[in-house]
Amino acid sequence: MKTVELTKGTNYLNRECTWINFNERVLHEAVVAANPLLEKLNFIAISASNLDEFFMIRIAGIKHLIESGVAHVDIAGMTPLEQFAAIAAMVHAQTARQYAYLEKVSAELEREGVYFAKIGDLTPQERQCLQGYIEDILPVLKPIYADDEKSFPFLPALGLNLVFLVRRRNRGDVRAAVVSIPPETVKRLIPVGSENGRVKFVFVEDAIRTYAAGLFEKREVLECAVFRITRDADLDINDEAEDLLREVEKSLKKRRKGAAVRLEIEKKASRTLCRFLKKALRLHDDDIYMLPGPIDLTAFFAVTSLAGYEHLHYPPFVPQPVRELLPYKGQSLWQIIGSRDIMLHHPYESFDAVDNFICAAAADEQVISIKQTLYRVSRSSVIIDALTAAAKAGKQVIVLMEVKARFDEENNITMARRLEQAGCRVIYGVTGLKTHSKITLVARREGDGIRHYMHLATGNYNGKTARIYTDVGIFTSDSLMGTDGEAFFDLLLGKTHTFAGKKLGAAPFDLRQRIYAAIDEEIVWAKTGKKGHIMAKMNSLLDKAVITKLYKASQAGVKVDLIVRGICVLRPGVPGLSENITVHSIVGRFLEHSRLFYFYHNGAEDIFLSSADWMPRNLNDRIELLVPVEYGPHKERIKHILNLNFADNVKTHVMDGNGMYHYVAANTKDKPVDAQLIFRETALNAAKNVCNR
């Protein structure tokens, strides 16, 4: 078949539209019959939270491009105005589906005894309970009068607000007043009754509206509407600032004052109120979302873990011990890792093994240094505790804390200061680059000198997300990797300005070139009539140069199987372009986060794990690592992970050449294969088998 030109815009999809399609797959879980009801509600809340971030960052960025007037087209050849129009149409439609699904799930929850009630449906006792709560919070609700856009108050991003039209009794002057609901002191969902297996919640804004007379003693309320503003939250940080922490803190304050990019308001609001808010916030019609239900669906996170309704949740799953460590019970980690590499598969296997590794290093008198990169850490972190203890014990502790990790900046600043106070040396990255790699390097004094022990992974050092994100890591004492690890930290410390690892690849230095070389080798084998096969699992695929390589591989006859959870601008299965490429996406109980790459290489089977997706930012503007997996059993395990993900026909969506996704479970009569469920069962069985020995 004749091949087609590779670089045309029509051979690629728009990034933002493919992200909206990803969020559609998340939202779709709310109508999957097999999912428990409160988990369905959770997926609705997740999809809403995802949209919040999308507007704060991506829509804000497109608006900047439009306002700048710069002639710019994206990878698919679309101008900013064309992108915005396509996005607005898709998001308005998706938002309508969110509320349709919410109505369906709410009705099902009522049959289970969980109610989101209207005030008129409350019993006298429940109304009395609600009135008591409202009387307690009325003193913190202060109306702010705004007669025009100039006097309109600044309202925080994503906060819940009510706008009233009021007038003095017996007089004709009508004024607008805004009441902002402080989330720190006011519950969004108020429990008003719990008996006979039933629990009832009322939205606080409905209660405030009902008892609004207490806010406007001398005025009559003519109309009230609930609304919410989303603001530009992209940070503009000067990497060359002398004090990066202060620079980030300054930018965080600006984030709270960013320009409005979206207005969500009740559908029943009058045109008068909508026009008033639109003008005050300097928005356009496409920026306004008239919603038929409660504003801010992330509010439902508060009830998705409701106690007493365990049958409406996923069956409990406790991450199991790392199966490769189980046979070595009683031996020290140093003995185990010193004899062979150990692989970890989260969340099926517990992140405690990583915590224990760092705690052991902190407590071991033979350990002389611990070096680690931290991108996102939990607020109560065993790792931070261990590192501070190690520093206080006199060990050298060097931590790269990425204070530019989006939406984790404040927590990371707090953790960085805590580490510094304990005596750790904290560094904040390389100028102009985010550090996204996942590496811990421990130097230990042993009989034959200093030996290095490492943890390398696809996921963050965050014990909380490690329970819900799928990731892969390895422990190793490989001497060449240890040497590479020291060279890598020399780079982060500014001792060198480049990196050329013997085994490890690093962006932005040679990681891209290593990917190119691996794809090119498959092309060479395929052109000589040999089998060519690439399997790759990642979060996002956006880099045009890498995609062009994959198109060339497809045209050469290489089979390319991709598992891409989120953004994917490659078009699979297009004749003459990509007919040998497939794209799958799995959305399930756990968030697919691991980056795993397989190249057949005429039977040599080169396999890598990485912190990097195939996106320009990861390959060009971040410090990332590519880690070869060399231990035979681990290569087999990763092949099994990839193959089982491709075999999944329960949680998989398959992409077509137009960028649309098709839910496999709706179209198959084959035996169900749920990869995440099988991995859970594998971990449970491994732990059980060791216990029974």
Coordinates of C-alpha atoms in Angstrom, one line a residue, residues 16-577:
E16 CA -7.1 19.4 24.0
C17 CA -9.8 17.5 22.2
T18 CA -8.0 14.2 23.0
W19 CA -7.8 15.2 26.7
I20 CA -11.6 15.9 26.7
N21 CA -12.1 12.4 25.2
F22 CA -10.0 11.0 28.1
N23 CA -12.2 12.7 30.6
E24 CA -15.2 11.3 28.8
R25 CA -13.8 7.8 29.5
V26 CA -13.5 8.7 33.2
L27 CA -17.1 10.0 33.2
H28 CA -18.2 6.8 31.4
E29 CA -17.4 4.8 34.5
A30 CA -20.4 6.4 36.1
V31 CA -22.7 4.4 33.9
V32 CA -20.8 1.1 33.9
A33 CA -23.3 -1.3 35.5
A34 CA -20.6 -3.3 37.3
N35 CA -19.3 -0.3 39.3
P36 CA -20.8 0.1 42.8
L37 CA -23.0 3.2 43.2
L38 CA -20.7 5.4 45.4
E39 CA -17.8 4.6 43.0
K40 CA -20.0 5.8 40.1
L41 CA -20.5 9.0 42.1
N42 CA -16.8 9.2 42.7
F43 CA -16.1 9.1 38.9
I44 CA -18.5 12.0 38.3
A45 CA -16.6 14.0 40.9
I46 CA -13.2 13.0 39.4
S47 CA -14.4 14.1 36.0
A48 CA -15.4 17.5 37.4
S49 CA -12.1 17.9 39.2
N50 CA -10.3 17.1 36.0
L51 CA -12.3 19.7 34.2
D52 CA -11.4 22.3 36.8
E53 CA -7.7 21.8 36.3
F54 CA -8.2 21.7 32.5
F55 CA -9.8 25.1 32.6
M56 CA -7.3 26.6 35.0
I57 CA -4.3 25.5 32.9
R58 CA -5.1 24.5 29.3
I59 CA -8.1 26.8 28.6
A60 CA -6.3 29.7 30.3
G61 CA -3.3 29.0 28.0
I62 CA -5.4 29.0 24.8
K63 CA -7.0 32.3 25.9
H64 CA -3.6 33.8 26.3
L65 CA -2.7 32.7 22.8
I66 CA -5.9 34.2 21.4
E67 CA -5.4 37.5 23.3
S68 CA -1.7 37.7 22.2
G69 CA -2.7 37.6 18.5
V70 CA 0.4 35.5 17.8
A71 CA 0.0 33.4 14.6
H72 CA 0.1 29.9 16.1
V73 CA -1.1 26.5 15.0
D74 CA -1.1 23.3 17.0
I75 CA 0.2 19.9 16.0
A76 CA -3.2 19.3 14.2
G77 CA -2.9 22.6 12.3
M78 CA -5.6 24.3 14.4
T79 CA -5.5 28.0 15.4
P80 CA -6.2 29.0 19.0
L81 CA -9.7 30.3 18.0
E82 CA -10.4 27.0 16.2
Q83 CA -9.2 25.0 19.2
F84 CA -11.3 27.1 21.6
A85 CA -14.5 26.6 19.5
A86 CA -13.9 22.8 19.3
I87 CA -13.2 22.6 23.0
A88 CA -16.2 24.7 24.1
A89 CA -18.6 22.5 22.0
M90 CA -17.1 19.3 23.5
V91 CA -17.1 20.5 27.1
H92 CA -20.6 21.9 27.0
A93 CA -21.8 18.5 25.8
Q94 CA -19.7 16.6 28.3
T95 CA -21.0 18.8 31.1
A96 CA -24.6 18.0 30.1
R97 CA -23.7 14.3 30.3
Q98 CA -22.2 14.8 33.8
Y99 CA -25.6 16.1 35.1
A100 CA -27.6 13.4 33.2
Y101 CA -25.4 10.7 34.8
L102 CA -25.7 12.4 38.2
E103 CA -29.5 12.4 38.0
K104 CA -29.4 8.7 37.2
V105 CA -26.9 7.8 40.0
S106 CA -28.8 10.0 42.5
A107 CA -32.0 8.1 41.8
E108 CA -30.3 4.8 42.3
L109 CA -28.7 6.1 45.6
E110 CA -32.2 7.0 46.8
R111 CA -33.3 3.4 46.4
E112 CA -30.3 2.5 48.7
G113 CA -31.3 5.1 51.3
V114 CA -28.9 7.9 50.4
Y115 CA -30.7 11.2 49.6
F116 CA -29.6 14.6 48.4
A117 CA -32.8 16.3 49.5
K118 CA -34.7 19.4 48.6
I119 CA -35.7 21.6 51.6
G120 CA -39.4 21.0 50.8
D121 CA -38.8 17.3 51.2
L122 CA -37.6 17.5 54.8
T123 CA -39.5 16.5 57.9
P124 CA -40.3 19.2 60.5
Q125 CA -37.5 17.7 62.7
E126 CA -35.0 17.8 59.8
R127 CA -35.9 21.4 59.0
Q128 CA -35.4 22.3 62.7
C129 CA -31.9 20.6 62.6
L130 CA -31.1 22.5 59.4
Q131 CA -32.3 25.9 60.7
G132 CA -30.1 25.5 63.8
Y133 CA -27.1 24.9 61.5
I134 CA -27.9 27.9 59.3
E135 CA -28.3 30.2 62.3
D136 CA -24.8 29.2 63.4
I137 CA -23.2 30.0 60.1
L138 CA -25.2 33.2 59.1
P139 CA -22.7 35.4 61.1
V140 CA -19.9 34.4 58.7
L141 CA -21.9 35.0 55.6
K142 CA -21.4 38.7 54.7
P143 CA -23.3 40.1 51.7
I144 CA -21.1 42.4 49.5
Y145 CA -23.1 44.9 47.4
A146 CA -22.0 45.4 43.8
D147 CA -23.9 47.8 41.6
D148 CA -21.7 47.4 38.6
E149 CA -18.6 45.5 37.4
K150 CA -16.3 48.1 38.9
S151 CA -17.6 47.4 42.4
F152 CA -17.8 43.7 41.9
P153 CA -15.7 41.9 44.6
F154 CA -12.8 39.7 43.9
L155 CA -13.9 36.1 44.5
P156 CA -11.5 33.2 45.0
A157 CA -11.2 30.6 42.2
L158 CA -13.5 27.5 42.6
G159 CA -15.3 29.0 45.6
L160 CA -19.1 28.7 45.9
N161 CA -21.0 31.9 45.8
L162 CA -24.6 33.2 45.8
V163 CA -25.7 36.3 43.9
F164 CA -28.9 38.0 45.1
L165 CA -31.1 40.7 43.6
V166 CA -32.6 42.6 46.5
R167 CA -34.5 45.8 47.1
R168 CA -35.6 47.8 50.0
R169 CA -39.1 47.1 51.2
N170 CA -41.7 49.5 49.8
R171 CA -39.0 51.1 47.6
G172 CA -38.0 50.4 44.0
D173 CA -34.1 50.4 44.0
V174 CA -32.8 47.0 43.1
R175 CA -29.2 46.0 44.0
A176 CA -27.0 43.0 43.5
A177 CA -25.3 41.4 46.5
V178 CA -22.8 38.6 46.5
V179 CA -22.3 36.1 49.4
S180 CA -19.2 33.9 49.3
I181 CA -19.4 30.7 51.2
P182 CA -16.1 30.0 53.1
P183 CA -15.3 26.3 52.6
E184 CA -13.0 26.3 55.8
T185 CA -16.0 26.9 58.1
V186 CA -19.1 25.9 56.2
K187 CA -19.9 22.3 55.1
R188 CA -21.2 22.0 51.6
L189 CA -23.3 18.9 52.3
I190 CA -25.2 19.1 55.5
P191 CA -26.4 15.8 57.1
V192 CA -29.9 16.4 58.4
G193 CA -31.1 12.9 59.1
S194 CA -29.9 9.3 59.5
E195 CA -32.3 6.6 60.6
N196 CA -33.8 3.3 59.4
G197 CA -30.9 2.7 57.0
R198 CA -31.4 6.1 55.4
V199 CA -29.1 9.2 55.3
K200 CA -30.1 12.6 54.1
F201 CA -28.0 15.5 52.9
V202 CA -28.9 19.1 52.0
F203 CA -26.8 21.4 49.9
V204 CA -25.8 24.4 52.0
E205 CA -26.6 26.9 49.3
D206 CA -30.2 25.6 49.2
A207 CA -30.4 26.2 53.0
I208 CA -28.9 29.7 52.7
R209 CA -31.3 30.6 50.0
T210 CA -34.3 29.4 52.1
Y211 CA -33.2 31.4 55.1
A212 CA -31.8 34.4 53.2
A213 CA -34.1 36.8 55.1
G214 CA -31.6 36.6 57.9
L215 CA -28.9 38.1 55.6
F216 CA -31.1 41.0 54.3
E217 CA -33.2 42.2 57.2
K218 CA -34.3 45.4 55.6
R219 CA -34.5 44.1 52.0
E220 CA -36.6 41.8 50.0
V221 CA -34.9 39.0 48.0
L222 CA -36.1 39.1 44.4
E223 CA -33.8 36.4 43.0
C224 CA -30.9 34.2 44.0
A225 CA -28.5 32.1 41.9
V226 CA -25.5 30.0 42.9
F227 CA -22.3 30.5 40.8
R228 CA -18.7 29.6 40.7
I229 CA -15.7 31.1 39.0
T230 CA -12.7 29.2 37.5
R231 CA -9.5 31.3 37.1
D232 CA -6.3 31.2 35.2
A233 CA -3.9 29.2 37.6
D234 CA -0.8 28.8 35.4
L235 CA 2.2 30.0 37.2
D236 CA 4.8 32.3 35.7
I237 CA 8.0 31.4 37.6
N238 CA 11.4 32.9 37.1
D239 CA 13.7 29.9 37.4
E240 CA 16.7 32.2 37.7
A241 CA 15.3 34.0 40.8
E242 CA 17.7 34.0 43.7
D243 CA 15.2 32.5 46.1
L244 CA 13.1 30.0 44.1
L245 CA 10.9 29.3 47.2
R246 CA 9.9 32.9 47.5
E247 CA 9.4 33.2 43.7
V248 CA 7.0 30.2 43.8
E249 CA 5.1 31.6 46.8
K250 CA 4.7 34.9 45.0
S251 CA 3.3 33.1 42.0
L252 CA 0.9 31.1 44.2
K253 CA -0.6 34.4 45.4
K254 CA -1.0 35.6 41.8
R255 CA -2.7 32.2 41.0
R256 CA -5.5 33.1 43.4
K257 CA -6.0 36.4 41.5
G258 CA -5.9 35.0 38.0
A259 CA -8.4 36.2 35.3
A260 CA -11.7 34.3 35.1
V261 CA -11.9 31.7 32.4
R262 CA -15.2 30.0 33.2
L263 CA -18.5 30.9 35.0
E264 CA -20.7 28.1 36.2
I265 CA -24.2 29.2 37.2
E266 CA -27.6 27.6 37.8
K267 CA -29.7 27.1 34.7
K268 CA -32.6 28.9 36.4
A269 CA -30.7 32.1 36.8
S270 CA -32.3 35.1 35.0
R271 CA -30.8 36.7 32.0
T272 CA -30.3 39.8 34.1
L273 CA -28.0 38.0 36.6
C274 CA -26.1 36.2 33.9
R275 CA -25.5 39.4 32.0
F276 CA -24.3 41.1 35.2
L277 CA -21.8 38.4 36.0
K278 CA -20.6 38.0 32.4
K279 CA -19.8 41.7 32.3
A280 CA -18.3 41.8 35.7
L281 CA -16.0 38.9 35.0
R282 CA -15.2 39.9 31.4
L283 CA -16.4 36.6 29.9
H284 CA -18.0 35.5 26.6
D285 CA -21.0 33.3 26.0
D286 CA -19.0 30.2 25.5
D287 CA -17.3 30.7 28.9
I288 CA -20.6 30.4 30.7
Y289 CA -22.0 27.0 31.8
M290 CA -25.7 27.1 32.7
L291 CA -26.0 24.0 34.9
P292 CA -29.2 22.0 35.7
G293 CA -28.0 20.7 39.1
P294 CA -25.7 21.6 42.0
I295 CA -22.7 23.7 41.1
D296 CA -19.3 22.0 41.6
L297 CA -19.7 18.3 41.5
T298 CA -16.4 17.8 43.3
A299 CA -18.6 18.3 46.4
F300 CA -19.5 14.7 46.1
F301 CA -16.0 13.6 47.2
A302 CA -17.3 14.3 50.7
V303 CA -19.7 11.4 50.5
T304 CA -18.1 8.8 48.2
S305 CA -16.5 7.1 51.3
L306 CA -19.7 7.1 53.3
A307 CA -19.5 4.7 56.2
G308 CA -22.2 2.1 56.6
Y309 CA -22.6 1.6 52.9
E310 CA -19.8 -0.7 52.2
H311 CA -21.8 -2.6 49.6
L312 CA -21.9 0.6 47.5
H313 CA -18.0 0.7 47.4
Y314 CA -15.4 -1.4 45.7
P315 CA -14.6 -4.5 47.7
P316 CA -11.7 -3.6 50.1
F317 CA -8.2 -4.3 48.8
V318 CA -5.1 -4.0 50.9
P319 CA -1.8 -3.8 48.9
Q320 CA 0.1 -7.0 49.5
P321 CA 3.7 -7.4 50.5
V322 CA 6.2 -7.3 47.6
R323 CA 6.2 -10.9 46.4
E324 CA 9.9 -10.9 45.5
L325 CA 10.8 -10.0 49.1
L326 CA 8.6 -12.6 50.8
P327 CA 11.0 -15.6 50.4
Y328 CA 13.8 -13.5 52.1
K329 CA 12.0 -12.8 55.4
G330 CA 14.5 -12.2 58.1
Q331 CA 17.3 -11.0 55.8
S332 CA 18.2 -7.3 55.6
L333 CA 17.2 -5.3 52.6
W334 CA 20.9 -4.9 51.8
Q335 CA 21.5 -8.6 51.7
I336 CA 18.5 -9.1 49.4
I337 CA 19.1 -6.3 47.0
G338 CA 22.8 -7.1 47.0
S339 CA 22.1 -10.5 45.6
R340 CA 19.5 -9.6 43.0
D341 CA 17.2 -6.9 41.7
I342 CA 13.7 -6.7 43.2
M343 CA 10.7 -5.5 41.3
L344 CA 7.7 -3.7 42.8
H345 CA 4.2 -3.4 41.2
H346 CA 2.0 -0.8 42.9
P347 CA -0.7 -0.6 44.1
Y348 CA -1.0 -4.4 44.1
E349 CA 2.2 -4.6 46.1
S350 CA 2.6 -2.3 49.0
F351 CA 4.6 1.0 48.9
D352 CA 5.7 0.2 52.4
A353 CA 8.7 -1.6 50.9
V354 CA 9.9 1.8 49.6
D355 CA 9.3 3.5 52.9
N356 CA 11.1 0.7 54.6
F357 CA 14.1 1.0 52.2
I358 CA 14.5 4.7 53.1
C359 CA 13.8 4.1 56.8
A360 CA 16.4 1.3 56.8
A361 CA 19.0 3.6 55.2
A362 CA 18.3 6.3 57.7
A363 CA 18.8 4.0 60.7
D364 CA 21.8 2.0 59.3
E365 CA 25.1 3.2 60.7
Q366 CA 26.9 1.9 57.6
V367 CA 24.9 4.2 55.3
I368 CA 26.8 7.4 54.7
S369 CA 24.5 9.2 52.3
I370 CA 20.9 9.3 50.9
K371 CA 20.1 11.2 47.8
Q372 CA 16.6 11.5 46.5
T373 CA 14.4 13.4 44.1
L374 CA 10.9 14.3 45.3
Y375 CA 8.2 15.5 42.9
R376 CA 4.9 14.9 44.8
V377 CA 4.9 13.8 48.5
S378 CA 2.0 13.2 50.8
R379 CA 1.3 15.7 53.6
S380 CA 2.2 13.1 56.3
S381 CA 5.2 11.3 54.7
V382 CA 7.2 8.5 56.3
I383 CA 9.9 9.4 53.8
I384 CA 10.2 13.0 55.0
D385 CA 10.4 11.7 58.6
A386 CA 13.2 9.2 57.7
L387 CA 15.2 11.8 55.8
T388 CA 15.0 14.3 58.6
A389 CA 16.1 11.5 61.1
A390 CA 19.0 10.6 58.8
A391 CA 20.2 14.2 58.6
K392 CA 20.0 14.6 62.4
A393 CA 22.0 11.4 62.8
G394 CA 24.8 13.0 60.8
K395 CA 24.3 11.3 57.4
Q396 CA 24.7 13.3 54.2
V397 CA 21.1 13.8 52.9
I398 CA 20.6 15.5 49.6
V399 CA 17.0 16.0 48.4
L400 CA 15.9 17.6 45.1
M401 CA 12.4 19.0 46.0
E402 CA 10.5 20.0 42.9
V403 CA 8.6 23.1 44.2
K404 CA 7.1 23.7 40.7
A405 CA 5.1 20.4 40.8
R406 CA 1.7 21.8 39.7
F407 CA -0.9 22.1 42.5
D408 CA 1.6 20.6 45.0
E409 CA 3.8 23.7 45.3
E410 CA 2.6 24.7 48.8
N411 CA 3.0 21.3 50.3
N412 CA 6.4 20.8 48.7
I413 CA 7.6 24.2 50.0
T414 CA 6.5 23.2 53.5
M415 CA 8.3 19.8 53.2
A416 CA 11.4 21.5 51.8
R417 CA 11.7 23.9 54.8
R418 CA 11.2 21.0 57.2
L419 CA 14.1 19.1 55.6
E420 CA 16.3 22.1 55.6
Q421 CA 15.6 22.7 59.3
A422 CA 16.7 19.1 60.0
G423 CA 20.0 19.7 58.3
C424 CA 19.3 18.1 54.8
R425 CA 20.7 19.8 51.8
V426 CA 17.7 20.7 49.7
I427 CA 18.1 21.7 46.1
Y428 CA 15.4 23.1 43.8
G429 CA 16.4 21.8 40.4
V430 CA 18.2 22.8 37.3
T431 CA 17.5 26.2 35.9
G432 CA 14.7 26.1 33.2
L433 CA 13.9 22.4 33.9
K434 CA 11.4 20.6 36.1
T435 CA 12.9 17.5 37.8
H436 CA 10.4 14.7 37.3
S437 CA 12.6 11.6 37.8
K438 CA 12.0 9.1 40.5
I439 CA 15.3 8.0 42.1
T440 CA 16.8 7.2 45.5
L441 CA 20.5 6.5 45.8
V442 CA 21.9 5.1 49.0
A443 CA 25.7 4.9 49.6
R444 CA 26.6 2.2 52.1
R445 CA 30.1 1.5 53.6
E446 CA 30.8 -2.3 53.3
G447 CA 33.8 -4.6 53.6
D448 CA 35.0 -4.0 50.0
G449 CA 34.3 -0.3 49.9
I450 CA 31.2 1.8 49.1
R451 CA 28.3 0.1 47.6
H452 CA 25.3 1.8 46.0
Y453 CA 21.7 0.7 46.5
M454 CA 19.0 2.3 44.3
H455 CA 15.3 2.6 43.9
L456 CA 14.1 3.7 40.5
A457 CA 10.5 4.0 39.5
T458 CA 7.7 5.3 37.2
G459 CA 5.7 6.9 40.1
N460 CA 6.1 9.5 42.8
Y461 CA 7.3 9.0 46.4
N462 CA 3.8 9.4 47.7
G463 CA 2.4 6.7 49.9
K464 CA -1.2 8.0 49.4
T465 CA -1.3 8.0 45.6
A466 CA 0.7 4.7 45.6
R467 CA -2.5 3.0 46.8
I468 CA -4.5 4.1 43.7
Y469 CA -1.9 4.6 40.9
T470 CA -0.4 1.7 39.0
D471 CA 3.4 2.0 38.9
V472 CA 6.5 -0.1 38.6
G473 CA 9.8 0.2 40.5
I474 CA 13.0 -1.7 41.0
F475 CA 15.6 -2.0 43.8
T476 CA 19.1 -2.6 42.4
S477 CA 22.7 -2.6 43.5
D478 CA 24.0 -2.7 40.0
S479 CA 27.4 -1.0 40.1
L480 CA 27.1 0.7 36.7
M481 CA 23.7 2.1 37.6
G482 CA 25.1 3.2 40.9
T483 CA 27.8 5.1 39.1
D484 CA 25.2 6.6 36.8
G485 CA 23.2 7.6 39.9
E486 CA 26.1 9.5 41.4
A487 CA 26.7 11.3 38.0
F488 CA 23.0 12.1 37.9
F489 CA 23.0 13.8 41.3
D490 CA 26.2 15.6 40.3
L491 CA 24.2 17.1 37.5
L492 CA 21.4 18.1 39.9
L493 CA 23.9 19.7 42.2
G494 CA 25.4 21.7 39.4
K495 CA 28.8 20.0 39.4
T496 CA 28.3 19.0 35.8
H497 CA 26.0 20.4 33.0
T498 CA 25.4 17.2 31.0
F499 CA 24.7 13.5 31.5
A500 CA 25.8 10.4 29.6
G501 CA 25.0 7.3 31.6
K502 CA 26.4 3.9 30.9
K503 CA 23.0 2.4 31.5
L504 CA 20.6 5.1 32.6
G505 CA 19.2 7.5 30.0
A506 CA 18.2 11.0 31.0
A507 CA 16.1 13.8 29.5
P508 CA 16.8 16.3 28.2
F509 CA 20.2 14.8 27.4
D510 CA 19.9 11.5 25.6
L511 CA 16.6 10.0 26.5
R512 CA 14.9 11.1 23.3
Q513 CA 17.9 9.8 21.2
R514 CA 17.6 6.4 23.0
I515 CA 13.9 6.2 22.1
Y516 CA 14.7 7.1 18.5
A517 CA 17.4 4.5 18.3
A518 CA 15.2 1.7 19.7
I519 CA 12.4 2.5 17.2
D520 CA 14.9 2.8 14.4
E521 CA 16.3 -0.7 15.2
E522 CA 12.8 -2.2 15.0
I523 CA 12.5 -0.5 11.6
V524 CA 15.8 -2.0 10.4
W525 CA 14.7 -5.5 11.4
A526 CA 11.3 -5.2 9.8
K527 CA 12.8 -4.0 6.5
T528 CA 15.0 -7.1 6.4
G529 CA 11.9 -9.3 6.7
K530 CA 12.3 -10.0 10.4
K531 CA 9.6 -9.5 13.1
G532 CA 9.3 -5.9 14.4
H533 CA 7.3 -5.2 17.5
I534 CA 7.0 -2.3 19.9
M535 CA 4.8 -2.1 23.0
A536 CA 4.6 1.0 25.0
K537 CA 2.5 2.1 28.0
M538 CA 2.3 5.7 29.1
N539 CA 0.1 8.5 30.3
S540 CA 0.3 10.7 27.3
L541 CA 1.6 10.6 23.7
L542 CA 2.1 14.1 22.2
D543 CA 5.6 14.4 20.8
K544 CA 5.4 14.9 17.0
A545 CA 8.9 13.6 16.3
V546 CA 8.4 10.4 18.2
I547 CA 5.0 9.9 16.6
T548 CA 6.6 10.4 13.2
K549 CA 9.1 7.6 14.1
L550 CA 6.2 5.4 15.0
Y551 CA 4.4 6.1 11.7
K552 CA 7.6 5.2 9.9
A553 CA 7.8 2.0 11.9
S554 CA 4.2 1.1 11.0
Q555 CA 5.0 1.8 7.3
A556 CA 8.0 -0.5 7.6
G557 CA 5.8 -3.3 8.9
V558 CA 6.6 -3.0 12.7
K559 CA 3.6 -3.9 14.9
V560 CA 3.2 -1.0 17.3
D561 CA 0.8 -1.6 20.3
L562 CA 0.3 1.4 22.5
I563 CA -1.5 1.8 25.9
V564 CA -2.1 5.5 26.5
R565 CA -4.3 6.5 29.4
G566 CA -4.9 10.1 28.5
I567 CA -3.8 12.4 25.7
C568 CA -2.9 10.7 22.4
V569 CA -2.6 12.8 19.2
L570 CA -1.4 9.9 17.1
R571 CA -4.1 8.5 14.7
P572 CA -3.9 4.6 14.7
G573 CA -5.1 2.3 11.9
V574 CA -5.0 4.8 9.1
P575 CA -4.2 3.1 5.8
G576 CA -0.7 3.9 4.4
L577 CA 0.1 5.8 7.6

